[in-house]
Amino acid sequence: MNKQKRTEIFTRLREANPHPETELNYTTPFELLVAVVLSAQATDKGVNKATDKLYPVANTPQAIYDLGLDGLKEYIKTIGLYNSKAENVIKLCRQLLDKHGGEVPDNRKDLEALPGVGRKTANVVLNTAFRQPTMAVDTHIFRVANRTGIAPGKNVVEVEDRLMRLVPKEFLMDAHHWLILHGRYTCVARKPRCGACLIEDLCEFKDKTVE
């Protein structure tokens, strides 16, 4: 795919949604960090349901740490893998208190050193909370990047590298949100909604579906 086509794709995505946002509910970098940790292999809707009850009660590292493991589990037990996630969140809170004065670090190295935080989670927090141009490649972005031809790659790291290199600079800050939302609602896994797609004529997917 050439640069001109990529530019047109992101121009259209931006026109349709000038200020894309995450669908996770949060008001602080810490709330976002916890929500993203909880969202692994879970839906944003499911996470929001839990955090909408948790955050009015505890939304700081100290407050969640004070809930204790069993206390936290009560709030998040509707989310998949809640046992291991609860353990990670409690450890993460302890580490934020001990090493970062209760603040969420704004750099990759310190974020990835936190329990339960991998590269993808760090990228989401850096981009969404701290407005750094990063690309958090989840299943949606991986699928859209490969299927459309925007940035094909064999694994998430390859796709991330190519997107960071190939997405025109003016779109880089919000590209991760546009691609996730496009994959979630239009370029869906089983049967992409090509007939309802605003970039269908630019997409290089060979087996387009007819609605």
Short mmCIF file of N, CA, C and O in Angstrom, two decimals, residues 80-210:
data_model
loop_
_atom_site.label_atom_id
_atom_site.label_comp_id
_atom_site.label_asym_id
_atom_site.label_seq_id
_atom_site.Cartn_x
_atom_site.Cartn_y
_atom_site.Cartn_z
N GLY A 80 -13.37 -11.83 33.53
CA GLY A 80 -12.58 -13.04 33.33
C GLY A 80 -11.19 -12.92 33.95
O GLY A 80 -10.61 -11.84 33.98
N LEU A 81 -10.68 -14.04 34.47
CA LEU A 81 -9.34 -14.11 35.08
C LEU A 81 -9.20 -13.15 36.27
O LEU A 81 -8.11 -12.64 36.55
N TYR A 82 -10.31 -12.93 36.99
CA TYR A 82 -10.29 -11.89 38.03
C TYR A 82 -9.33 -12.21 39.18
O TYR A 82 -8.79 -11.29 39.81
N ASN A 83 -9.08 -13.49 39.46
CA ASN A 83 -8.18 -13.83 40.56
C ASN A 83 -6.76 -13.31 40.32
O ASN A 83 -6.18 -12.63 41.15
N SER A 84 -6.22 -13.66 39.14
CA SER A 84 -4.85 -13.22 38.83
C SER A 84 -4.79 -11.71 38.60
O SER A 84 -3.81 -11.05 38.95
N LYS A 85 -5.86 -11.15 38.02
CA LYS A 85 -5.88 -9.69 37.81
C LYS A 85 -5.90 -8.94 39.14
O LYS A 85 -5.22 -7.92 39.30
N ALA A 86 -6.66 -9.46 40.10
CA ALA A 86 -6.72 -8.81 41.42
C ALA A 86 -5.33 -8.82 42.08
O ALA A 86 -4.88 -7.82 42.63
N GLU A 87 -4.66 -9.95 41.97
CA GLU A 87 -3.30 -10.04 42.54
C GLU A 87 -2.36 -9.03 41.90
O GLU A 87 -1.59 -8.35 42.59
N ASN A 88 -2.43 -8.94 40.58
CA ASN A 88 -1.58 -7.97 39.87
C ASN A 88 -1.89 -6.53 40.26
O ASN A 88 -0.97 -5.72 40.45
N VAL A 89 -3.17 -6.21 40.37
CA VAL A 89 -3.56 -4.83 40.71
C VAL A 89 -3.08 -4.47 42.12
O VAL A 89 -2.57 -3.35 42.35
N ILE A 90 -3.23 -5.38 43.07
CA ILE A 90 -2.75 -5.11 44.43
C ILE A 90 -1.23 -4.91 44.45
O ILE A 90 -0.72 -3.96 45.05
N LYS A 91 -0.51 -5.78 43.74
CA LYS A 91 0.96 -5.63 43.68
C LYS A 91 1.36 -4.35 42.96
O LYS A 91 2.32 -3.67 43.36
N LEU A 92 0.62 -4.03 41.92
CA LEU A 92 0.86 -2.80 41.15
C LEU A 92 0.68 -1.57 42.04
O LEU A 92 1.49 -0.65 42.01
N CYS A 93 -0.38 -1.58 42.85
CA CYS A 93 -0.64 -0.46 43.77
C CYS A 93 0.51 -0.31 44.76
O CYS A 93 0.97 0.80 45.03
N ARG A 94 0.96 -1.43 45.31
CA ARG A 94 2.07 -1.42 46.27
C ARG A 94 3.33 -0.81 45.63
O ARG A 94 4.01 0.01 46.22
N GLN A 95 3.60 -1.22 44.39
CA GLN A 95 4.79 -0.74 43.70
C GLN A 95 4.69 0.76 43.39
O GLN A 95 5.67 1.49 43.50
N LEU A 96 3.49 1.21 43.00
CA LEU A 96 3.30 2.64 42.75
C LEU A 96 3.54 3.45 44.02
O LEU A 96 4.14 4.52 43.99
N LEU A 97 3.06 2.92 45.15
CA LEU A 97 3.24 3.61 46.43
C LEU A 97 4.71 3.61 46.85
O LEU A 97 5.24 4.62 47.30
N ASP A 98 5.38 2.47 46.68
CA ASP A 98 6.77 2.33 47.15
C ASP A 98 7.77 3.06 46.27
O ASP A 98 8.73 3.65 46.76
N LYS A 99 7.55 3.01 44.95
CA LYS A 99 8.58 3.51 44.03
C LYS A 99 8.23 4.81 43.30
O LYS A 99 9.10 5.46 42.74
N HIS A 100 6.94 5.16 43.25
CA HIS A 100 6.54 6.30 42.41
C HIS A 100 5.66 7.31 43.13
O HIS A 100 4.95 8.10 42.48
N GLY A 101 5.68 7.27 44.46
CA GLY A 101 4.89 8.24 45.23
C GLY A 101 3.40 8.18 44.93
O GLY A 101 2.68 9.17 45.04
N GLY A 102 2.93 7.00 44.52
CA GLY A 102 1.50 6.83 44.23
C GLY A 102 1.08 7.36 42.86
O GLY A 102 -0.11 7.33 42.53
N GLU A 103 2.05 7.82 42.08
CA GLU A 103 1.74 8.36 40.74
C GLU A 103 2.05 7.32 39.65
O GLU A 103 2.98 6.52 39.79
N VAL A 104 1.28 7.37 38.58
CA VAL A 104 1.55 6.48 37.43
C VAL A 104 2.70 7.07 36.62
O VAL A 104 2.64 8.23 36.20
N PRO A 105 3.76 6.29 36.39
CA PRO A 105 4.90 6.81 35.61
C PRO A 105 4.50 7.06 34.15
O PRO A 105 3.64 6.37 33.61
N ASP A 106 5.16 8.05 33.54
CA ASP A 106 4.81 8.40 32.15
C ASP A 106 5.87 7.93 31.17
O ASP A 106 6.09 8.55 30.13
N ASN A 107 6.57 6.83 31.53
CA ASN A 107 7.56 6.28 30.59
C ASN A 107 7.43 4.76 30.53
O ASN A 107 6.99 4.12 31.49
N ARG A 108 7.80 4.22 29.38
CA ARG A 108 7.61 2.79 29.10
C ARG A 108 8.35 1.89 30.10
O ARG A 108 7.81 0.92 30.58
N LYS A 109 9.60 2.22 30.41
CA LYS A 109 10.42 1.36 31.25
C LYS A 109 9.75 1.13 32.62
O LYS A 109 9.61 -0.01 33.07
N ASP A 110 9.33 2.20 33.27
CA ASP A 110 8.71 2.07 34.59
C ASP A 110 7.33 1.44 34.52
O ASP A 110 6.94 0.68 35.41
N LEU A 111 6.59 1.75 33.47
CA LEU A 111 5.26 1.14 33.31
C LEU A 111 5.36 -0.38 33.13
O LEU A 111 4.66 -1.14 33.79
N GLU A 112 6.27 -0.80 32.25
CA GLU A 112 6.40 -2.23 31.97
C GLU A 112 6.98 -3.01 33.15
O GLU A 112 6.88 -4.23 33.20
N ALA A 113 7.57 -2.30 34.12
CA ALA A 113 8.09 -2.96 35.32
C ALA A 113 6.98 -3.24 36.33
O ALA A 113 7.18 -3.97 37.30
N LEU A 114 5.79 -2.68 36.10
CA LEU A 114 4.67 -2.89 37.03
C LEU A 114 4.02 -4.26 36.81
O LEU A 114 3.90 -4.71 35.66
N PRO A 115 3.59 -4.95 37.86
CA PRO A 115 2.93 -6.25 37.72
C PRO A 115 1.69 -6.16 36.83
O PRO A 115 0.88 -5.23 36.98
N GLY A 116 1.57 -7.10 35.91
CA GLY A 116 0.39 -7.15 35.04
C GLY A 116 0.41 -6.19 33.88
O GLY A 116 -0.53 -6.11 33.10
N VAL A 117 1.51 -5.43 33.75
CA VAL A 117 1.60 -4.44 32.67
C VAL A 117 2.61 -4.90 31.63
O VAL A 117 3.80 -5.00 31.90
N GLY A 118 2.13 -5.19 30.43
CA GLY A 118 3.01 -5.55 29.32
C GLY A 118 3.13 -4.38 28.36
O GLY A 118 2.67 -3.27 28.64
N ARG A 119 3.71 -4.64 27.23
CA ARG A 119 3.95 -3.58 26.24
C ARG A 119 2.65 -2.94 25.76
O ARG A 119 2.55 -1.72 25.64
N LYS A 120 1.63 -3.77 25.50
CA LYS A 120 0.37 -3.23 24.98
C LYS A 120 -0.30 -2.30 26.00
O LYS A 120 -0.73 -1.20 25.66
N THR A 121 -0.35 -2.74 27.27
CA THR A 121 -0.95 -1.91 28.32
C THR A 121 -0.18 -0.60 28.47
O THR A 121 -0.78 0.47 28.57
N ALA A 122 1.15 -0.70 28.47
CA ALA A 122 1.97 0.51 28.58
C ALA A 122 1.68 1.47 27.43
O ALA A 122 1.54 2.69 27.64
N ASN A 123 1.55 0.94 26.23
CA ASN A 123 1.25 1.77 25.06
C ASN A 123 -0.09 2.49 25.20
O ASN A 123 -0.22 3.66 24.83
N VAL A 124 -1.10 1.77 25.70
CA VAL A 124 -2.42 2.40 25.88
C VAL A 124 -2.32 3.56 26.86
O VAL A 124 -2.84 4.65 26.61
N VAL A 125 -1.66 3.33 27.98
CA VAL A 125 -1.55 4.38 29.01
C VAL A 125 -0.73 5.56 28.50
O VAL A 125 -1.12 6.71 28.68
N LEU A 126 0.38 5.28 27.84
CA LEU A 126 1.22 6.37 27.32
C LEU A 126 0.46 7.21 26.30
O LEU A 126 0.54 8.44 26.30
N ASN A 127 -0.31 6.54 25.45
CA ASN A 127 -1.05 7.26 24.40
C ASN A 127 -2.26 7.99 24.96
O ASN A 127 -2.46 9.18 24.71
N THR A 128 -3.07 7.29 25.74
CA THR A 128 -4.37 7.82 26.15
C THR A 128 -4.26 8.78 27.33
O THR A 128 -4.90 9.84 27.34
N ALA A 129 -3.43 8.44 28.32
CA ALA A 129 -3.32 9.29 29.50
C ALA A 129 -2.28 10.40 29.32
O ALA A 129 -2.45 11.51 29.80
N PHE A 130 -1.18 10.08 28.62
CA PHE A 130 -0.07 11.03 28.53
C PHE A 130 0.15 11.59 27.12
O PHE A 130 1.12 12.31 26.88
N ARG A 131 -0.74 11.24 26.19
CA ARG A 131 -0.72 11.78 24.82
C ARG A 131 0.65 11.62 24.16
O ARG A 131 1.19 12.56 23.57
N GLN A 132 1.19 10.42 24.24
CA GLN A 132 2.42 10.10 23.51
C GLN A 132 2.04 9.25 22.30
O GLN A 132 1.15 8.41 22.40
N PRO A 133 2.69 9.46 21.16
CA PRO A 133 2.33 8.70 19.95
C PRO A 133 2.82 7.25 20.03
O PRO A 133 3.96 6.95 19.72
N THR A 134 1.96 6.37 20.51
CA THR A 134 2.30 4.95 20.59
C THR A 134 1.21 4.14 19.89
O THR A 134 0.15 4.67 19.58
N MET A 135 1.47 2.87 19.69
CA MET A 135 0.52 2.00 18.98
C MET A 135 0.32 0.72 19.79
O MET A 135 1.21 -0.12 19.85
N ALA A 136 -0.82 0.62 20.45
CA ALA A 136 -1.11 -0.57 21.26
C ALA A 136 -1.82 -1.59 20.37
O ALA A 136 -3.02 -1.52 20.15
N VAL A 137 -1.08 -2.55 19.87
CA VAL A 137 -1.64 -3.50 18.90
C VAL A 137 -2.37 -4.63 19.62
O VAL A 137 -1.76 -5.51 20.21
N ASP A 138 -3.70 -4.59 19.57
CA ASP A 138 -4.52 -5.69 20.09
C ASP A 138 -5.01 -6.53 18.91
O ASP A 138 -4.56 -6.35 17.78
N THR A 139 -5.93 -7.45 19.16
CA THR A 139 -6.42 -8.32 18.08
C THR A 139 -7.10 -7.51 16.98
O THR A 139 -7.00 -7.84 15.80
N HIS A 140 -7.81 -6.45 17.36
CA HIS A 140 -8.50 -5.62 16.36
C HIS A 140 -7.50 -4.93 15.43
O HIS A 140 -7.64 -4.96 14.21
N ILE A 141 -6.51 -4.28 16.02
CA ILE A 141 -5.53 -3.55 15.21
C ILE A 141 -4.72 -4.52 14.36
O ILE A 141 -4.45 -4.25 13.19
N PHE A 142 -4.35 -5.65 14.94
CA PHE A 142 -3.58 -6.66 14.20
C PHE A 142 -4.36 -7.11 12.96
O PHE A 142 -3.82 -7.18 11.86
N ARG A 143 -5.66 -7.36 13.15
CA ARG A 143 -6.51 -7.80 12.04
C ARG A 143 -6.66 -6.71 10.98
O ARG A 143 -6.49 -6.95 9.78
N VAL A 144 -6.97 -5.49 11.41
CA VAL A 144 -7.21 -4.39 10.46
C VAL A 144 -5.92 -4.06 9.69
O VAL A 144 -5.96 -3.88 8.47
N ALA A 145 -4.80 -4.02 10.39
CA ALA A 145 -3.52 -3.69 9.73
C ALA A 145 -3.18 -4.70 8.65
O ALA A 145 -2.71 -4.35 7.57
N ASN A 146 -3.43 -5.98 8.95
CA ASN A 146 -3.13 -7.04 7.98
C ASN A 146 -4.18 -7.12 6.87
O ASN A 146 -3.83 -7.21 5.70
N ARG A 147 -5.44 -7.08 7.25
CA ARG A 147 -6.51 -7.28 6.28
C ARG A 147 -6.57 -6.15 5.25
O ARG A 147 -6.72 -6.39 4.06
N THR A 148 -6.44 -4.92 5.71
CA THR A 148 -6.54 -3.78 4.79
C THR A 148 -5.28 -3.59 3.96
O THR A 148 -5.32 -3.00 2.88
N GLY A 149 -4.14 -4.07 4.51
CA GLY A 149 -2.86 -3.83 3.85
C GLY A 149 -2.15 -2.59 4.35
O GLY A 149 -1.09 -2.21 3.85
N ILE A 150 -2.72 -1.92 5.40
CA ILE A 150 -2.11 -0.69 5.93
C ILE A 150 -0.70 -0.98 6.46
O ILE A 150 0.24 -0.24 6.21
N ALA A 151 -0.57 -2.09 7.22
CA ALA A 151 0.74 -2.43 7.80
C ALA A 151 0.79 -3.91 8.13
O ALA A 151 0.70 -4.29 9.29
N PRO A 152 0.89 -4.77 7.12
CA PRO A 152 0.88 -6.21 7.39
C PRO A 152 2.11 -6.66 8.18
O PRO A 152 3.20 -6.10 8.01
N GLY A 153 1.90 -7.66 9.04
CA GLY A 153 3.02 -8.21 9.81
C GLY A 153 2.62 -9.55 10.39
O GLY A 153 1.44 -9.83 10.57
N LYS A 154 3.64 -10.37 10.69
CA LYS A 154 3.37 -11.73 11.18
C LYS A 154 3.02 -11.78 12.66
O LYS A 154 2.40 -12.73 13.13
N ASN A 155 3.43 -10.77 13.42
CA ASN A 155 3.13 -10.75 14.85
C ASN A 155 2.88 -9.31 15.30
O ASN A 155 3.08 -8.37 14.53
N VAL A 156 2.47 -9.14 16.56
CA VAL A 156 2.07 -7.80 17.02
C VAL A 156 3.23 -6.80 17.02
O VAL A 156 3.04 -5.62 16.72
N VAL A 157 4.42 -7.27 17.34
CA VAL A 157 5.58 -6.36 17.37
C VAL A 157 5.88 -5.85 15.96
O VAL A 157 6.14 -4.65 15.75
N GLU A 158 5.81 -6.76 14.99
CA GLU A 158 6.05 -6.38 13.59
C GLU A 158 5.01 -5.36 13.12
O GLU A 158 5.35 -4.36 12.48
N VAL A 159 3.75 -5.63 13.46
CA VAL A 159 2.68 -4.70 13.06
C VAL A 159 2.86 -3.35 13.75
O VAL A 159 2.72 -2.29 13.12
N GLU A 160 3.21 -3.38 15.03
CA GLU A 160 3.43 -2.13 15.76
C GLU A 160 4.56 -1.32 15.11
O GLU A 160 4.41 -0.11 14.86
N ASP A 161 5.67 -1.97 14.83
CA ASP A 161 6.81 -1.27 14.21
C ASP A 161 6.43 -0.65 12.87
O ASP A 161 6.78 0.50 12.57
N ARG A 162 5.69 -1.43 12.07
CA ARG A 162 5.33 -0.93 10.73
C ARG A 162 4.33 0.21 10.81
O ARG A 162 4.43 1.19 10.06
N LEU A 163 3.37 0.11 11.72
CA LEU A 163 2.40 1.20 11.89
C LEU A 163 3.11 2.48 12.33
O LEU A 163 2.84 3.56 11.81
N MET A 164 4.03 2.35 13.29
CA MET A 164 4.75 3.53 13.78
C MET A 164 5.57 4.17 12.65
O MET A 164 5.74 5.39 12.61
N ARG A 165 6.04 3.35 11.74
CA ARG A 165 6.86 3.84 10.64
C ARG A 165 6.01 4.36 9.48
O ARG A 165 6.38 5.33 8.81
N LEU A 166 4.86 3.71 9.22
CA LEU A 166 4.11 3.97 7.99
C LEU A 166 2.91 4.90 8.13
O LEU A 166 2.49 5.51 7.16
N VAL A 167 2.34 4.99 9.34
CA VAL A 167 1.20 5.91 9.51
C VAL A 167 1.74 7.34 9.42
O VAL A 167 2.70 7.70 10.13
N PRO A 168 1.16 8.17 8.55
CA PRO A 168 1.64 9.56 8.43
C PRO A 168 1.62 10.26 9.79
O PRO A 168 0.68 10.10 10.57
N LYS A 169 2.68 11.04 10.07
CA LYS A 169 2.88 11.64 11.40
C LYS A 169 1.66 12.38 11.95
O LYS A 169 1.36 12.33 13.13
N GLU A 170 0.95 13.09 11.07
CA GLU A 170 -0.17 13.91 11.56
C GLU A 170 -1.30 13.06 12.16
O GLU A 170 -2.14 13.57 12.90
N PHE A 171 -1.32 11.77 11.86
CA PHE A 171 -2.39 10.89 12.35
C PHE A 171 -1.93 9.98 13.50
O PHE A 171 -2.74 9.27 14.09
N LEU A 172 -0.64 10.01 13.80
CA LEU A 172 -0.07 8.99 14.68
C LEU A 172 -0.66 9.01 16.09
O LEU A 172 -0.87 7.96 16.69
N MET A 173 -0.96 10.19 16.61
CA MET A 173 -1.46 10.29 17.98
C MET A 173 -2.77 9.53 18.19
O MET A 173 -2.98 8.88 19.21
N ASP A 174 -3.67 9.60 17.22
CA ASP A 174 -5.00 9.01 17.38
C ASP A 174 -5.21 7.73 16.57
O ASP A 174 -6.27 7.12 16.65
N ALA A 175 -4.20 7.33 15.80
CA ALA A 175 -4.37 6.18 14.90
C ALA A 175 -4.77 4.92 15.63
O ALA A 175 -5.60 4.14 15.15
N HIS A 176 -4.23 4.72 16.83
CA HIS A 176 -4.52 3.48 17.56
C HIS A 176 -6.01 3.39 17.90
O HIS A 176 -6.64 2.35 17.77
N HIS A 177 -6.63 4.53 18.28
CA HIS A 177 -8.07 4.52 18.57
C HIS A 177 -8.91 4.28 17.32
O HIS A 177 -9.86 3.51 17.33
N TRP A 178 -8.54 4.96 16.23
CA TRP A 178 -9.32 4.77 14.99
C TRP A 178 -9.29 3.31 14.53
O TRP A 178 -10.31 2.76 14.14
N LEU A 179 -8.11 2.70 14.60
CA LEU A 179 -7.98 1.31 14.14
C LEU A 179 -8.73 0.34 15.04
O LEU A 179 -9.38 -0.59 14.56
N ILE A 180 -8.67 0.55 16.35
CA ILE A 180 -9.41 -0.33 17.27
C ILE A 180 -10.91 -0.23 17.00
O ILE A 180 -11.61 -1.23 16.88
N LEU A 181 -11.42 1.00 16.93
CA LEU A 181 -12.86 1.19 16.73
C LEU A 181 -13.30 0.63 15.38
O LEU A 181 -14.38 0.04 15.26
N HIS A 182 -12.44 0.79 14.37
CA HIS A 182 -12.77 0.26 13.04
C HIS A 182 -12.86 -1.27 13.09
O HIS A 182 -13.76 -1.87 12.51
N GLY A 183 -11.92 -1.88 13.81
CA GLY A 183 -11.92 -3.34 13.94
C GLY A 183 -13.06 -3.86 14.80
O GLY A 183 -13.57 -4.95 14.59
N ARG A 184 -13.45 -3.05 15.77
CA ARG A 184 -14.50 -3.48 16.70
C ARG A 184 -15.89 -3.42 16.08
O ARG A 184 -16.74 -4.25 16.36
N TYR A 185 -16.11 -2.42 15.23
CA TYR A 185 -17.48 -2.20 14.74
C TYR A 185 -17.68 -2.40 13.23
O TYR A 185 -18.80 -2.63 12.79
N THR A 186 -16.64 -2.30 12.45
CA THR A 186 -16.80 -2.42 10.99
C THR A 186 -16.01 -3.60 10.43
O THR A 186 -16.58 -4.52 9.84
N CYS A 187 -14.71 -3.58 10.63
CA CYS A 187 -13.85 -4.64 10.07
C CYS A 187 -13.78 -5.80 11.08
O CYS A 187 -12.71 -6.16 11.57
N VAL A 188 -14.95 -6.36 11.38
CA VAL A 188 -15.06 -7.37 12.44
C VAL A 188 -14.46 -8.70 11.98
O VAL A 188 -14.28 -8.94 10.79
N ALA A 189 -14.18 -9.57 12.95
CA ALA A 189 -13.40 -10.77 12.67
C ALA A 189 -14.06 -11.71 11.66
O ALA A 189 -13.47 -12.04 10.65
N ARG A 190 -15.28 -12.15 11.94
CA ARG A 190 -15.86 -13.22 11.11
C ARG A 190 -16.30 -12.76 9.74
O ARG A 190 -15.94 -13.33 8.74
N LYS A 191 -17.10 -11.71 9.73
CA LYS A 191 -17.60 -11.22 8.43
C LYS A 191 -17.52 -9.70 8.43
O LYS A 191 -18.42 -9.04 8.93
N PRO A 192 -16.45 -9.17 7.87
CA PRO A 192 -16.31 -7.70 7.87
C PRO A 192 -17.48 -7.03 7.17
O PRO A 192 -18.01 -7.55 6.19
N ARG A 193 -17.87 -5.87 7.70
CA ARG A 193 -19.03 -5.15 7.15
C ARG A 193 -18.55 -4.21 6.03
O ARG A 193 -18.65 -2.99 6.13
N CYS A 194 -18.06 -4.84 4.96
CA CYS A 194 -17.45 -4.05 3.87
C CYS A 194 -18.42 -3.05 3.25
O CYS A 194 -18.03 -1.94 2.90
N GLY A 195 -19.68 -3.44 3.14
CA GLY A 195 -20.67 -2.54 2.54
C GLY A 195 -20.90 -1.28 3.34
O GLY A 195 -21.33 -0.26 2.81
N ALA A 196 -20.59 -1.34 4.65
CA ALA A 196 -20.79 -0.17 5.52
C ALA A 196 -19.47 0.52 5.85
O ALA A 196 -19.40 1.36 6.73
N CYS A 197 -18.41 0.17 5.12
CA CYS A 197 -17.07 0.64 5.46
C CYS A 197 -16.70 1.89 4.67
O CYS A 197 -16.80 1.91 3.44
N LEU A 198 -16.22 2.92 5.38
CA LEU A 198 -15.92 4.18 4.68
C LEU A 198 -14.57 4.16 3.97
O LEU A 198 -14.22 5.11 3.27
N ILE A 199 -13.80 3.07 4.14
CA ILE A 199 -12.52 2.99 3.40
C ILE A 199 -12.50 1.76 2.47
O ILE A 199 -11.44 1.32 2.05
N GLU A 200 -13.66 1.23 2.17
CA GLU A 200 -13.75 -0.01 1.37
C GLU A 200 -12.99 0.11 0.04
O GLU A 200 -12.28 -0.81 -0.37
N ASP A 201 -13.11 1.26 -0.63
CA ASP A 201 -12.48 1.42 -1.95
C ASP A 201 -10.95 1.53 -1.86
O ASP A 201 -10.24 1.34 -2.84
N LEU A 202 -10.44 1.81 -0.66
CA LEU A 202 -8.99 1.95 -0.47
C LEU A 202 -8.37 0.68 0.11
O LEU A 202 -7.16 0.47 0.01
N CYS A 203 -9.20 -0.15 0.72
CA CYS A 203 -8.75 -1.37 1.40
C CYS A 203 -8.31 -2.41 0.37
O CYS A 203 -8.92 -2.58 -0.67
N GLU A 204 -7.23 -3.15 0.71
CA GLU A 204 -6.68 -4.12 -0.25
C GLU A 204 -7.07 -5.57 0.07
O GLU A 204 -6.48 -6.49 -0.45
N PHE A 205 -8.10 -5.73 0.92
CA PHE A 205 -8.60 -7.06 1.26
C PHE A 205 -9.27 -7.66 0.03
O PHE A 205 -10.12 -7.04 -0.60
N LYS A 206 -8.87 -8.89 -0.32
CA LYS A 206 -9.38 -9.48 -1.57
C LYS A 206 -10.79 -10.07 -1.46
O LYS A 206 -11.55 -10.07 -2.42
N ASP A 207 -11.15 -10.59 -0.29
CA ASP A 207 -12.46 -11.28 -0.16
C ASP A 207 -13.50 -10.39 0.50
O ASP A 207 -14.05 -10.72 1.54
N LYS A 208 -13.76 -9.25 -0.11
CA LYS A 208 -14.73 -8.32 0.49
C LYS A 208 -16.12 -8.95 0.54
O LYS A 208 -16.52 -9.72 -0.33
N THR A 209 -16.85 -8.62 1.62
CA THR A 209 -18.17 -9.19 1.81
C THR A 209 -19.24 -8.22 1.31
O THR A 209 -19.07 -7.02 1.34
N VAL A 210 -20.34 -8.80 0.86
CA VAL A 210 -21.47 -7.99 0.40
C VAL A 210 -22.56 -8.10 1.46
O VAL A 210 -22.94 -9.21 1.84
#
